[in-house]
Amino acid sequence: MLTLFHKIAFSPQLKKKLLLTALIFLVFRMLAHIPLPGVDVVRLEQLFSGSQFLSLLNVFSGGTLARFSIAAVGINPYITASIIMQLAGMVIPKLKALQKEGESGRERVNQYTRLLSVPLSIVQSISVLALLRSQDLLVAADPVVLGALILSLVTGSLVVMWLGELVSLYGLGNGISMILFAGIISQLPTAVAQVLSLTTADQVMSVVIFMSLFLLVIGLIVFMNEAIRKVQIQYAKRTRGSKVYGGQTTHLPIRVNVTGVLPIIFAVSLMLVPSFLARILVSSGNEQWISLGQNISIWFSQTSYVYMSIYFIIVLAFTFFSALIFFNAEDISSELKKSGAFVPGIRPGSPTKKYLEFVVSRITFAGALFLGFIAILPSLAQLLTQIQSLAIGGTGVLIVVSVILETTKQAESLVVEQNYEQYT
C-alpha cells in the first residue's frame, strides 16, 4: 500500500485523478449540507435512528436523508435502475444482446439506466415526503410547496448521479461506488463521537472487545471479497500442418461472494414490513390489535432472536437466488464451447452448465453464511455490548472495504500501464 502511494505521488496522471475525485467528494458533501425547508429535523433524526431499514438508506445517502438536504434521495434511484437493467438483461433478448456489443452497447445501456433513474427519483422523492407526512414531520401542506420539494429532491439526485459519472470518467474508481464510499466515511467521525460520549465506565471493556472483533470482521470481509473458486479450463489442440496449436490449461475464477450487498438490501426491505404492520395495529384503537402490535414490535426488535433468525434466513435465500441470476452458467458454457475450451472430465454444453451450477451452489453457501453474519452484525453488537449507539452496519463496512480494494486494484493497473507505456 505504501509503495502504491509512493507511485501515485510521482505520477502526474494519477495525482490529477485523485485530486479531481477529492474535489467531487467535496461538492457532494456540500450538497449534503444544503437543507430543504418544512421538516422537523430533530424528530426526523430520531425516526431514522430507530429503524434499521431507514438507517441503511441513510447510510447509502451519506446522512442526507436524516438532514433532509437537497441530496436526500442521493444515488439510490440510479442503484435501483442499475439493478432493474441487470435483471432485465436476463429476460429481454434485445437488451441482453446490447450488453454484449462491447463499449457502444454498454454506453447505450448506461444511457437507458440514466433515463430510468429520473422516474425512479420522482417516485422515491414522493415516498420520502409520504413517510415524513405519515410521521407528522412534514410542516408544509401547500401543493406548490410540495411540488417544489419533489423537484428539488429529484434535481439533487440527478446532480449526485452526474458527480458519480464524472468520477468514473475522469477520477479514480467506480463513480457510484465512490459516492457511496464518501457518504459512509463521512458518518464515521459522528459515529465514533457518539460511542465515546455514551459509553460508561462499565462498558469500556465491552467497547474494546467489540473493536477488536470489528477489526477481525474487516479481515474476514477482505478474505471473502477476494476469495475465488478456480475451475480448471483446458483448450482443445488444433493441428495445422506440422504445427500444433492450443492445448493450454487455464482456470475460470468464480467469486465466493457473487452478489455483493444486494441480498442484504432485499432482506432489509422485507424486514421493514412487520414494523410498519405493528405501527398500524398499535394505532388501531382495538385492545387485541394493540396487544398484537406490541408483541410484533418486541419480536422484531433489532436485538430479538426472532428478528435475527428470520433476517439471517432471508439473506441466505436471497443470496442463492441472486447467485443463480447473476452467474449465467448457460452463457458461460456456451462461450467455452465456441472457443474450443472445456472442463477436464466434463463434456461441453449442457453437462458443463450443470457442473458450473453445482460449483456455484456449493461456494454460494459459504458466501451466504458470510452475508448473513454481516447482516446481523449490528444487532449482535448491540446485544453483546449493550450500547445502542454501536449500530455500525456490516453492510456499510462491506461497501467501504470492497470499494477500497477495487480502487486500489485500478490504481495499480494504471501504474503498470504507465510504466509499460514508458518502454514502448
Coordinates of C-alpha atoms in Angstrom, one line a residue:
M1 CA 0.0 0.0 0.0
L2 CA 2.8 2.4 0.9
T3 CA 4.5 1.5 -2.4
L4 CA 1.3 2.4 -4.3
F5 CA 1.1 5.8 -2.6
H6 CA 4.7 6.4 -3.5
K7 CA 4.0 5.6 -7.1
I8 CA 0.9 7.8 -7.1
A9 CA 2.9 10.7 -5.7
F10 CA 5.3 10.5 -8.7
S11 CA 2.6 10.0 -11.3
P12 CA 1.1 13.3 -12.6
Q13 CA -1.9 11.5 -14.2
L14 CA -2.8 9.6 -11.0
K15 CA -2.4 12.7 -8.9
K16 CA -4.8 14.6 -11.2
K17 CA -7.3 11.8 -11.0
L18 CA -7.0 11.7 -7.2
L19 CA -7.4 15.4 -6.8
L20 CA -10.4 15.5 -9.1
T21 CA -12.0 12.7 -7.1
A22 CA -11.4 14.6 -3.8
L23 CA -12.9 17.8 -5.3
I24 CA -16.1 15.9 -6.4
F25 CA -16.3 14.4 -2.9
L26 CA -16.2 18.0 -1.5
V27 CA -19.0 19.1 -3.8
F28 CA -21.1 16.1 -2.8
R29 CA -20.6 16.8 0.9
M30 CA -21.6 20.5 0.3
L31 CA -24.8 19.3 -1.3
A32 CA -25.4 17.1 1.7
H33 CA -25.5 20.1 4.0
I34 CA -27.9 22.2 1.9
P35 CA -31.2 21.8 3.8
L36 CA -34.7 21.9 2.5
P37 CA -37.4 23.7 4.5
G38 CA -40.6 22.4 6.0
V39 CA -39.4 19.4 8.1
D40 CA -38.7 19.0 11.9
V41 CA -35.1 17.8 11.6
V42 CA -34.7 16.9 15.3
R43 CA -37.6 14.5 15.2
L44 CA -36.5 13.2 11.8
E45 CA -33.1 12.2 13.1
Q46 CA -34.8 10.3 16.0
L47 CA -37.0 8.5 13.4
F48 CA -34.0 7.3 11.4
S49 CA -32.0 6.3 14.4
G50 CA -34.9 4.0 15.5
S51 CA -35.2 2.0 12.2
Q52 CA -32.6 -0.3 10.8
F53 CA -34.0 0.0 7.3
L54 CA -34.1 3.8 7.4
S55 CA -30.6 3.8 8.9
L56 CA -29.4 1.7 5.9
L57 CA -31.0 4.1 3.5
N58 CA -29.4 7.0 5.4
V59 CA -26.0 5.3 5.1
F60 CA -26.4 5.0 1.4
S61 CA -27.3 8.6 1.1
G62 CA -24.4 9.7 3.2
G63 CA -26.5 11.0 6.1
T64 CA -28.5 13.3 3.8
L65 CA -31.9 11.7 4.5
A66 CA -31.7 12.4 8.2
R67 CA -30.8 16.0 7.5
F68 CA -33.4 16.3 4.7
S69 CA -30.9 18.0 2.4
I70 CA -31.2 18.6 -1.3
A71 CA -29.3 15.4 -1.9
A72 CA -31.6 13.4 0.4
V73 CA -32.6 10.8 -2.2
G74 CA -29.0 10.6 -3.3
I75 CA -27.7 7.9 -5.6
N76 CA -30.4 5.4 -4.6
P77 CA -32.5 5.8 -7.8
Y78 CA -29.5 5.1 -10.0
I79 CA -28.6 2.0 -8.0
T80 CA -32.2 0.8 -8.3
A81 CA -32.2 1.5 -12.1
S82 CA -28.9 -0.4 -12.4
I83 CA -30.4 -3.5 -10.6
I84 CA -33.5 -3.4 -12.8
M85 CA -31.4 -3.2 -16.0
Q86 CA -29.3 -6.1 -14.9
L87 CA -32.3 -8.2 -14.2
A88 CA -34.0 -7.1 -17.4
G89 CA -30.9 -8.2 -19.4
M90 CA -31.6 -11.7 -18.1
V91 CA -35.1 -11.9 -19.7
I92 CA -35.1 -9.4 -22.6
P93 CA -33.1 -10.8 -25.6
K94 CA -32.5 -7.4 -27.2
L95 CA -31.1 -5.9 -24.1
K96 CA -29.0 -9.0 -23.5
A97 CA -27.6 -8.7 -27.0
L98 CA -27.0 -5.0 -26.4
Q99 CA -24.9 -5.8 -23.3
K100 CA -22.6 -8.0 -25.4
E101 CA -21.9 -5.4 -28.1
G102 CA -18.9 -4.0 -26.3
E103 CA -18.3 -0.4 -25.4
S104 CA -21.0 1.0 -27.6
G105 CA -23.6 -1.4 -26.2
R106 CA -22.6 -0.7 -22.6
E107 CA -22.9 3.0 -23.3
R108 CA -26.4 2.6 -24.6
V109 CA -27.4 0.5 -21.6
N110 CA -25.9 3.2 -19.3
Q111 CA -28.0 5.8 -21.1
Y112 CA -31.1 3.8 -20.5
T113 CA -30.1 3.4 -16.9
R114 CA -29.8 7.2 -16.5
L115 CA -33.2 7.7 -18.2
L116 CA -34.8 5.1 -15.9
S117 CA -33.3 6.9 -12.9
V118 CA -35.5 10.0 -13.5
P119 CA -38.9 8.4 -12.9
L120 CA -37.4 6.4 -10.0
S121 CA -36.1 9.5 -8.4
I122 CA -39.5 11.1 -8.6
V123 CA -41.2 8.0 -7.0
Q124 CA -38.6 7.9 -4.3
S125 CA -38.9 11.6 -3.6
I126 CA -42.7 11.2 -3.2
S127 CA -42.1 8.2 -1.0
V128 CA -39.8 10.3 1.3
L129 CA -42.4 13.0 1.6
A130 CA -45.1 10.5 2.3
L131 CA -43.1 8.9 5.0
L132 CA -42.5 12.3 6.6
R133 CA -46.2 13.2 6.4
S134 CA -47.2 9.8 8.0
Q135 CA -45.0 10.7 11.0
D136 CA -46.3 14.3 11.2
L137 CA -42.8 15.6 10.4
L138 CA -43.8 17.5 7.2
V139 CA -44.9 21.0 8.1
A140 CA -45.6 22.1 4.5
A141 CA -49.0 21.2 3.1
D142 CA -49.4 23.6 0.1
P143 CA -49.3 21.6 -3.2
V144 CA -47.0 24.2 -4.8
V145 CA -44.5 23.8 -1.9
L146 CA -44.7 20.0 -2.1
G147 CA -44.1 20.2 -5.8
A148 CA -41.1 22.4 -5.3
L149 CA -39.7 19.9 -2.7
I150 CA -40.1 17.0 -5.1
L151 CA -38.4 19.0 -7.8
S152 CA -35.5 19.9 -5.5
L153 CA -35.1 16.2 -4.4
V154 CA -35.1 15.0 -8.0
T155 CA -32.6 17.6 -9.1
G156 CA -30.3 16.8 -6.2
S157 CA -30.5 13.1 -7.1
L158 CA -29.6 13.8 -10.7
V159 CA -26.7 16.1 -9.7
V160 CA -25.3 13.3 -7.4
M161 CA -25.6 10.8 -10.3
W162 CA -23.8 13.3 -12.6
L163 CA -21.0 13.6 -10.0
G164 CA -20.7 9.8 -9.9
E165 CA -20.4 9.8 -13.7
L166 CA -17.6 12.4 -13.5
V167 CA -15.7 10.2 -11.1
S168 CA -16.0 7.2 -13.4
L169 CA -14.8 9.2 -16.5
Y170 CA -12.1 11.5 -15.1
G171 CA -11.5 10.4 -11.5
L172 CA -10.3 7.3 -9.7
G173 CA -12.6 4.3 -9.1
N174 CA -16.2 3.5 -10.0
G175 CA -18.3 6.7 -9.6
I176 CA -21.4 5.2 -7.9
S177 CA -19.3 3.1 -5.5
M178 CA -17.1 6.1 -4.7
I179 CA -20.2 8.3 -3.9
L180 CA -21.4 5.5 -1.5
F181 CA -18.0 5.3 0.0
A182 CA -17.8 9.1 0.6
G183 CA -21.2 9.1 2.2
I184 CA -20.4 6.2 4.6
I185 CA -17.0 7.5 5.5
S186 CA -18.4 11.0 6.3
Q187 CA -20.5 9.5 9.1
L188 CA -17.6 7.7 10.8
P189 CA -16.5 10.7 13.0
T190 CA -20.1 11.2 14.2
A191 CA -20.5 7.5 15.0
V192 CA -17.2 7.4 16.9
A193 CA -18.1 10.6 18.8
Q194 CA -21.5 9.1 19.8
V195 CA -19.9 5.9 21.1
L196 CA -17.3 7.8 23.2
S197 CA -19.9 10.2 24.6
L198 CA -22.4 7.5 25.5
T199 CA -20.0 4.8 26.8
T200 CA -20.0 4.4 30.6
A201 CA -17.1 3.2 32.7
D202 CA -18.6 -0.3 32.9
Q203 CA -18.9 -0.5 29.1
V204 CA -15.3 0.4 28.2
M205 CA -14.1 -3.3 28.2
S206 CA -17.1 -4.2 26.0
V207 CA -16.2 -1.5 23.5
V208 CA -12.5 -2.6 23.4
I209 CA -13.6 -6.3 22.8
F210 CA -16.1 -5.1 20.1
M211 CA -13.5 -3.0 18.3
S212 CA -11.1 -6.0 18.3
L213 CA -13.7 -8.2 16.8
F214 CA -14.6 -5.5 14.4
L215 CA -11.0 -5.5 13.0
L216 CA -11.3 -9.3 12.6
V217 CA -14.5 -8.8 10.7
I218 CA -12.8 -6.4 8.4
G219 CA -10.1 -9.0 7.7
L220 CA -12.9 -11.6 7.1
I221 CA -14.6 -9.2 4.6
V222 CA -11.3 -8.7 2.7
F223 CA -10.7 -12.5 2.6
M224 CA -14.3 -13.3 1.5
N225 CA -14.3 -10.5 -1.0
E226 CA -11.1 -11.8 -2.7
A227 CA -12.0 -15.5 -2.4
I228 CA -12.5 -17.3 -5.7
R229 CA -13.0 -20.9 -6.8
K230 CA -10.8 -21.8 -9.7
V231 CA -12.4 -24.1 -12.2
Q232 CA -9.8 -25.7 -14.5
I233 CA -10.3 -25.0 -18.2
Q234 CA -8.4 -26.7 -21.0
Y235 CA -8.3 -25.7 -24.7
A236 CA -8.5 -28.3 -27.4
K237 CA -5.4 -29.0 -29.5
R238 CA -5.6 -28.0 -33.2
T239 CA -3.1 -29.3 -35.8
R240 CA -2.3 -27.2 -38.8
G241 CA 0.3 -28.8 -41.0
S242 CA 3.2 -29.8 -38.8
K243 CA 2.3 -27.4 -36.0
V244 CA 0.0 -28.0 -33.0
Y245 CA -1.9 -25.1 -31.6
G246 CA -4.0 -24.8 -28.4
G247 CA -3.8 -27.3 -25.5
Q248 CA -3.3 -24.6 -22.9
T249 CA -4.7 -25.0 -19.4
T250 CA -6.1 -22.1 -17.5
H251 CA -8.9 -21.6 -15.0
L252 CA -12.3 -19.9 -14.7
P253 CA -12.4 -17.8 -11.5
I254 CA -15.8 -17.8 -9.7
R255 CA -16.1 -15.4 -6.8
V256 CA -17.5 -16.8 -3.5
N257 CA -19.5 -13.5 -2.9
V258 CA -21.0 -13.2 -6.4
T259 CA -23.9 -11.0 -5.4
G260 CA -22.3 -8.3 -3.2
V261 CA -24.7 -6.5 -0.8
L262 CA -27.8 -6.9 -2.9
P263 CA -29.3 -9.8 -0.8
I264 CA -29.0 -7.7 2.4
I265 CA -30.8 -4.7 0.8
F266 CA -33.7 -7.0 -0.3
A267 CA -33.9 -8.7 3.1
V268 CA -34.0 -5.4 5.0
S269 CA -36.8 -4.3 2.7
L270 CA -38.8 -7.3 3.7
M271 CA -38.0 -7.0 7.4
L272 CA -39.5 -3.5 7.3
V273 CA -43.0 -4.9 6.8
P274 CA -43.5 -6.2 10.4
S275 CA -42.5 -2.9 11.9
F276 CA -45.0 -1.0 9.7
L277 CA -47.7 -3.6 10.5
A278 CA -47.0 -3.2 14.2
R279 CA -47.4 0.6 14.0
I280 CA -50.8 0.2 12.2
L281 CA -52.1 -2.3 14.8
V282 CA -50.9 -0.2 17.7
S283 CA -52.8 2.9 16.3
S284 CA -56.0 0.9 15.5
G285 CA -57.7 1.5 18.9
N286 CA -58.7 -2.1 19.4
E287 CA -57.1 -3.6 22.6
Q288 CA -56.5 -7.0 20.9
W289 CA -54.9 -5.5 17.9
I290 CA -52.8 -3.1 20.1
S291 CA -51.6 -6.1 22.1
L292 CA -50.7 -8.0 18.9
G293 CA -48.9 -4.9 17.5
Q294 CA -46.9 -4.6 20.7
N295 CA -45.9 -8.3 20.6
I296 CA -44.8 -7.9 16.9
S297 CA -42.7 -4.9 17.9
I298 CA -41.0 -7.0 20.6
W299 CA -40.5 -10.0 18.3
F300 CA -39.0 -7.9 15.5
S301 CA -36.9 -5.5 17.6
Q302 CA -33.3 -5.4 16.3
T303 CA -31.8 -7.4 19.2
S304 CA -34.5 -10.2 19.4
Y305 CA -33.6 -13.7 18.4
V306 CA -36.7 -14.0 16.2
Y307 CA -35.7 -10.9 14.2
M308 CA -32.1 -12.1 13.8
S309 CA -33.1 -15.7 12.8
I310 CA -35.6 -14.6 10.2
Y311 CA -33.3 -11.9 8.8
F312 CA -30.5 -14.4 8.5
I313 CA -32.7 -17.0 6.7
I314 CA -34.0 -14.4 4.2
V315 CA -30.4 -13.3 3.4
L316 CA -29.5 -16.9 2.8
A317 CA -32.4 -17.4 0.4
F318 CA -31.9 -14.2 -1.5
T319 CA -28.1 -14.9 -1.8
F320 CA -28.8 -18.3 -3.5
F321 CA -31.5 -16.7 -5.8
S322 CA -29.3 -13.8 -6.8
A323 CA -26.3 -16.0 -7.4
L324 CA -28.2 -18.1 -9.9
I325 CA -29.4 -15.0 -11.7
F326 CA -26.1 -13.1 -11.9
F327 CA -23.9 -16.1 -12.7
N328 CA -25.3 -17.3 -16.0
A329 CA -23.9 -20.8 -16.3
E330 CA -25.6 -21.3 -19.7
D331 CA -23.9 -18.4 -21.4
I332 CA -20.5 -19.3 -19.9
S333 CA -20.7 -22.9 -21.0
S334 CA -21.8 -21.7 -24.5
E335 CA -18.8 -19.3 -24.8
L336 CA -16.4 -22.0 -23.6
K337 CA -17.8 -24.4 -26.3
K338 CA -17.4 -21.8 -29.0
S339 CA -13.8 -21.1 -28.1
G340 CA -12.9 -24.8 -28.0
A341 CA -12.5 -24.9 -24.2
F342 CA -13.8 -27.4 -21.8
V343 CA -13.7 -28.5 -18.2
P344 CA -11.5 -31.7 -18.0
G345 CA -13.7 -34.7 -17.4
I346 CA -16.9 -32.8 -18.3
R347 CA -18.5 -32.8 -21.8
P348 CA -19.1 -29.3 -23.4
G349 CA -22.6 -27.9 -23.5
S350 CA -25.3 -29.0 -21.1
P351 CA -23.0 -31.1 -18.8
T352 CA -20.7 -28.1 -18.4
K353 CA -23.7 -25.9 -17.5
K354 CA -24.8 -28.4 -14.8
Y355 CA -21.3 -28.7 -13.4
L356 CA -20.9 -24.9 -13.1
E357 CA -24.3 -24.5 -11.4
F358 CA -23.2 -27.3 -9.0
V359 CA -20.0 -25.5 -8.2
V360 CA -21.7 -22.1 -7.8
S361 CA -24.4 -23.5 -5.5
R362 CA -21.7 -25.0 -3.2
I363 CA -19.5 -21.9 -2.9
T364 CA -22.6 -19.7 -2.6
F365 CA -23.4 -21.5 0.6
A366 CA -20.2 -20.1 2.2
G367 CA -20.9 -16.7 0.7
A368 CA -24.5 -16.8 2.0
L369 CA -23.3 -17.6 5.6
F370 CA -20.9 -14.7 5.3
L371 CA -23.5 -12.2 4.2
G372 CA -26.0 -13.4 6.8
F373 CA -23.4 -12.8 9.5
I374 CA -22.6 -9.3 8.1
A375 CA -26.4 -8.5 8.0
I376 CA -27.0 -9.3 11.7
L377 CA -23.7 -7.8 12.9
P378 CA -25.2 -4.5 14.2
S379 CA -27.8 -6.5 16.2
L380 CA -25.1 -8.7 17.6
A381 CA -23.0 -5.7 18.5
Q382 CA -25.9 -4.1 20.4
L383 CA -26.8 -7.4 22.1
L384 CA -23.3 -8.2 23.3
T385 CA -22.1 -4.7 24.3
Q386 CA -25.5 -3.3 25.5
I387 CA -24.5 0.0 23.8
Q388 CA -27.3 1.1 21.5
S389 CA -25.1 3.7 19.6
L390 CA -23.0 0.8 18.2
A391 CA -25.3 0.4 15.3
I392 CA -22.3 0.2 12.9
G393 CA -23.8 -1.5 9.9
G394 CA -21.9 -4.5 8.5
T395 CA -23.4 -3.6 5.1
G396 CA -21.6 -0.2 5.2
V397 CA -18.3 -1.9 6.2
L398 CA -18.7 -4.3 3.4
I399 CA -19.2 -1.5 0.9
V400 CA -16.2 0.5 2.2
V401 CA -13.8 -2.4 2.2
S402 CA -15.0 -3.5 -1.3
V403 CA -14.5 0.0 -2.8
I404 CA -11.1 0.3 -1.3
L405 CA -10.0 -3.0 -2.7
E406 CA -11.4 -2.2 -6.2
T407 CA -9.9 1.3 -6.3
T408 CA -6.5 0.0 -5.2
K409 CA -6.6 -2.5 -8.0
Q410 CA -7.5 0.2 -10.5
A411 CA -4.7 2.5 -9.3
E412 CA -2.2 -0.4 -9.5
S413 CA -3.3 -1.2 -13.1
L414 CA -2.9 2.4 -14.1
V415 CA 0.6 2.5 -12.6
V416 CA 1.5 -0.7 -14.5
E417 CA 0.0 0.8 -17.7
Q418 CA 2.0 4.0 -17.4
N419 CA 5.2 2.1 -16.7
Y420 CA 4.6 -0.1 -19.8
E421 CA 4.0 3.0 -22.0
Q422 CA 7.4 4.4 -21.0
Y423 CA 9.2 1.5 -22.5
T424 CA 7.1 1.1 -25.7

